[in-house]
């Protein structure tokens, strides 16, 4: 889920694209059409539960209190 949007099936995504194109063909700007379709999708899915999995396997590998620095090859300005 991205920014409060429910996960959609491929068919639902295609339907959303077609709805956006329909609104744009009626003279609505792309931004307005996208916002309206997103609001419609949120309304339709209000209260739905979305299963989310977090892969935390790599989070603890080499997990230490060391500070890591990136050398971009540039010399630092001395003040």
mmCIF file with all atom_site columns, C-alpha atoms in Angstrom:
data_model
loop_
_atom_site.group_PDB
_atom_site.id
_atom_site.type_symbol
_atom_site.label_atom_id
_atom_site.label_alt_id
_atom_site.label_comp_id
_atom_site.label_asym_id
_atom_site.label_entity_id
_atom_site.label_seq_id
_atom_site.pdbx_PDB_ins_code
_atom_site.Cartn_x
_atom_site.Cartn_y
_atom_site.Cartn_z
_atom_site.occupancy
_atom_site.B_iso_or_equiv
_atom_site.pdbx_formal_charge
_atom_site.auth_seq_id
_atom_site.auth_comp_id
_atom_site.auth_asym_id
_atom_site.auth_atom_id
_atom_site.pdbx_PDB_model_num
ATOM 1  C CA . UNK A 1 1  ? 0.000   0.000   0.000   1.00 0.00 ? 1  UNK A CA 1
ATOM 2  C CA . UNK A 1 2  ? 1.344   3.391   -0.948  1.00 0.00 ? 2  UNK A CA 1
ATOM 3  C CA . UNK A 1 3  ? 0.237   6.512   0.895   1.00 0.00 ? 3  UNK A CA 1
ATOM 4  C CA . UNK A 1 4  ? -3.067  5.091   2.007   1.00 0.00 ? 4  UNK A CA 1
ATOM 5  C CA . UNK A 1 5  ? -3.901  3.374   -1.269  1.00 0.00 ? 5  UNK A CA 1
ATOM 6  C CA . UNK A 1 6  ? -5.121  -0.214  -1.123  1.00 0.00 ? 6  UNK A CA 1
ATOM 7  C CA . UNK A 1 7  ? -3.351  -2.899  -3.119  1.00 0.00 ? 7  UNK A CA 1
ATOM 8  C CA . UNK A 1 8  ? -5.148  -3.365  -6.440  1.00 0.00 ? 8  UNK A CA 1
ATOM 9  C CA . UNK A 1 9  ? -5.362  -6.324  -8.770  1.00 0.00 ? 9  UNK A CA 1
ATOM 10 C CA . UNK A 1 10 ? -4.179  -5.919  -12.343 1.00 0.00 ? 10 UNK A CA 1
ATOM 11 C CA . UNK A 1 11 ? -7.822  -5.712  -13.485 1.00 0.00 ? 11 UNK A CA 1
ATOM 12 C CA . UNK A 1 12 ? -8.568  -2.991  -10.937 1.00 0.00 ? 12 UNK A CA 1
ATOM 13 C CA . UNK A 1 13 ? -5.494  -1.068  -12.091 1.00 0.00 ? 13 UNK A CA 1
ATOM 14 C CA . UNK A 1 14 ? -6.622  -1.334  -15.721 1.00 0.00 ? 14 UNK A CA 1
ATOM 15 C CA . UNK A 1 15 ? -10.114 -0.147  -14.760 1.00 0.00 ? 15 UNK A CA 1
ATOM 16 C CA . UNK A 1 16 ? -8.585  2.831   -12.936 1.00 0.00 ? 16 UNK A CA 1
ATOM 17 C CA . UNK A 1 17 ? -6.498  3.751   -15.991 1.00 0.00 ? 17 UNK A CA 1
ATOM 18 C CA . UNK A 1 18 ? -9.575  3.561   -18.213 1.00 0.00 ? 18 UNK A CA 1
ATOM 19 C CA . UNK A 1 19 ? -11.543 5.734   -15.762 1.00 0.00 ? 19 UNK A CA 1
ATOM 20 C CA . UNK A 1 20 ? -8.736  8.318   -15.705 1.00 0.00 ? 20 UNK A CA 1
ATOM 21 C CA . UNK A 1 21 ? -8.632  8.353   -19.514 1.00 0.00 ? 21 UNK A CA 1
ATOM 22 C CA . UNK A 1 22 ? -12.426 8.753   -19.622 1.00 0.00 ? 22 UNK A CA 1
ATOM 23 C CA . UNK A 1 23 ? -12.308 11.753  -17.282 1.00 0.00 ? 23 UNK A CA 1
ATOM 24 C CA . UNK A 1 24 ? -9.476  13.306  -19.284 1.00 0.00 ? 24 UNK A CA 1
ATOM 25 C CA . UNK A 1 25 ? -11.422 12.856  -22.534 1.00 0.00 ? 25 UNK A CA 1
ATOM 26 C CA . UNK A 1 26 ? -14.209 14.872  -20.885 1.00 0.00 ? 26 UNK A CA 1
ATOM 27 C CA . UNK A 1 27 ? -11.773 17.748  -20.375 1.00 0.00 ? 27 UNK A CA 1
ATOM 28 C CA . UNK A 1 28 ? -10.469 17.088  -16.872 1.00 0.00 ? 28 UNK A CA 1
ATOM 29 C CA . UNK A 1 29 ? -6.744  17.594  -16.290 1.00 0.00 ? 29 UNK A CA 1
ATOM 30 C CA . UNK A 1 30 ? -4.652  14.487  -15.705 1.00 0.00 ? 30 UNK A CA 1
ATOM 31 C CA . UNK A 1 31 ? -3.886  15.515  -12.123 1.00 0.00 ? 31 UNK A CA 1
ATOM 32 C CA . UNK A 1 32 ? -7.543  16.085  -11.306 1.00 0.00 ? 32 UNK A CA 1
ATOM 33 C CA . UNK A 1 33 ? -8.542  12.796  -12.954 1.00 0.00 ? 33 UNK A CA 1
ATOM 34 C CA . UNK A 1 34 ? -5.918  10.847  -11.022 1.00 0.00 ? 34 UNK A CA 1
ATOM 35 C CA . UNK A 1 35 ? -6.935  12.505  -7.752  1.00 0.00 ? 35 UNK A CA 1
ATOM 36 C CA . UNK A 1 36 ? -10.611 11.775  -8.373  1.00 0.00 ? 36 UNK A CA 1
ATOM 37 C CA . UNK A 1 37 ? -10.019 8.124   -9.272  1.00 0.00 ? 37 UNK A CA 1
ATOM 38 C CA . UNK A 1 38 ? -7.736  7.697   -6.244  1.00 0.00 ? 38 UNK A CA 1
ATOM 39 C CA . UNK A 1 39 ? -10.468 9.146   -4.020  1.00 0.00 ? 39 UNK A CA 1
ATOM 40 C CA . UNK A 1 40 ? -13.031 6.803   -5.596  1.00 0.00 ? 40 UNK A CA 1
ATOM 41 C CA . UNK A 1 41 ? -10.761 3.805   -4.997  1.00 0.00 ? 41 UNK A CA 1
ATOM 42 C CA . UNK A 1 42 ? -10.149 4.813   -1.379  1.00 0.00 ? 42 UNK A CA 1
ATOM 43 C CA . UNK A 1 43 ? -13.899 5.212   -0.845  1.00 0.00 ? 43 UNK A CA 1
ATOM 44 C CA . UNK A 1 44 ? -14.638 1.788   -2.362  1.00 0.00 ? 44 UNK A CA 1
ATOM 45 C CA . UNK A 1 45 ? -11.992 0.111   -0.207  1.00 0.00 ? 45 UNK A CA 1
ATOM 46 C CA . UNK A 1 46 ? -12.662 2.013   2.999   1.00 0.00 ? 46 UNK A CA 1
ATOM 47 C CA . UNK A 1 47 ? -12.274 -0.298  5.959   1.00 0.00 ? 47 UNK A CA 1
ATOM 48 C CA . UNK A 1 48 ? -10.537 -3.022  3.950   1.00 0.00 ? 48 UNK A CA 1
ATOM 49 C CA . UNK A 1 49 ? -7.621  -4.752  5.610   1.00 0.00 ? 49 UNK A CA 1
ATOM 50 C CA . UNK A 1 50 ? -4.416  -4.920  3.645   1.00 0.00 ? 50 UNK A CA 1
ATOM 51 C CA . UNK A 1 51 ? -1.899  -7.600  4.551   1.00 0.00 ? 51 UNK A CA 1
ATOM 52 C CA . UNK A 1 52 ? 1.617   -6.219  4.750   1.00 0.00 ? 52 UNK A CA 1
ATOM 53 C CA . UNK A 1 53 ? 4.812   -8.231  5.139   1.00 0.00 ? 53 UNK A CA 1
ATOM 54 C CA . UNK A 1 54 ? 8.096   -6.735  6.171   1.00 0.00 ? 54 UNK A CA 1
ATOM 55 C CA . UNK A 1 55 ? 11.288  -8.539  5.289   1.00 0.00 ? 55 UNK A CA 1
ATOM 56 C CA . UNK A 1 56 ? 13.539  -7.780  8.220   1.00 0.00 ? 56 UNK A CA 1
ATOM 57 C CA . UNK A 1 57 ? 16.140  -10.478 7.607   1.00 0.00 ? 57 UNK A CA 1
ATOM 58 C CA . UNK A 1 58 ? 18.791  -8.034  6.415   1.00 0.00 ? 58 UNK A CA 1
ATOM 59 C CA . UNK A 1 59 ? 18.108  -5.429  9.081   1.00 0.00 ? 59 UNK A CA 1
ATOM 60 C CA . UNK A 1 60 ? 20.166  -7.148  11.751  1.00 0.00 ? 60 UNK A CA 1
ATOM 61 C CA . UNK A 1 61 ? 23.062  -8.288  9.564   1.00 0.00 ? 61 UNK A CA 1
ATOM 62 C CA . UNK A 1 62 ? 26.115  -6.170  10.373  1.00 0.00 ? 62 UNK A CA 1
ATOM 63 C CA . UNK A 1 63 ? 23.965  -4.154  12.750  1.00 0.00 ? 63 UNK A CA 1
ATOM 64 C CA . UNK A 1 64 ? 26.441  -2.307  14.909  1.00 0.00 ? 64 UNK A CA 1
ATOM 65 C CA . UNK A 1 65 ? 26.939  1.089   16.409  1.00 0.00 ? 65 UNK A CA 1
ATOM 66 C CA . UNK A 1 66 ? 29.664  1.909   13.901  1.00 0.00 ? 66 UNK A CA 1
ATOM 67 C CA . UNK A 1 67 ? 29.324  5.100   11.935  1.00 0.00 ? 67 UNK A CA 1
ATOM 68 C CA . UNK A 1 68 ? 29.648  4.723   8.201   1.00 0.00 ? 68 UNK A CA 1
ATOM 69 C CA . UNK A 1 69 ? 30.909  7.455   5.918   1.00 0.00 ? 69 UNK A CA 1
ATOM 70 C CA . UNK A 1 70 ? 30.612  7.926   2.183   1.00 0.00 ? 70 UNK A CA 1
ATOM 71 C CA . UNK A 1 71 ? 33.664  9.206   0.337   1.00 0.00 ? 71 UNK A CA 1
ATOM 72 C CA . UNK A 1 72 ? 32.511  11.063  -2.747  1.00 0.00 ? 72 UNK A CA 1
ATOM 73 C CA . UNK A 1 73 ? 36.085  11.839  -3.780  1.00 0.00 ? 73 UNK A CA 1
ATOM 74 C CA . UNK A 1 74 ? 35.677  15.539  -3.070  1.00 0.00 ? 74 UNK A CA 1
ATOM 75 C CA . UNK A 1 75 ? 37.976  17.260  -0.636  1.00 0.00 ? 75 UNK A CA 1
ATOM 76 C CA . UNK A 1 76 ? 36.260  18.962  2.251   1.00 0.00 ? 76 UNK A CA 1
ATOM 77 C CA . UNK A 1 77 ? 36.588  22.724  2.600   1.00 0.00 ? 77 UNK A CA 1
ATOM 78 C CA . UNK A 1 78 ? 38.465  23.696  5.729   1.00 0.00 ? 78 UNK A CA 1
ATOM 79 C CA . UNK A 1 79 ? 37.032  26.578  7.712   1.00 0.00 ? 79 UNK A CA 1
#
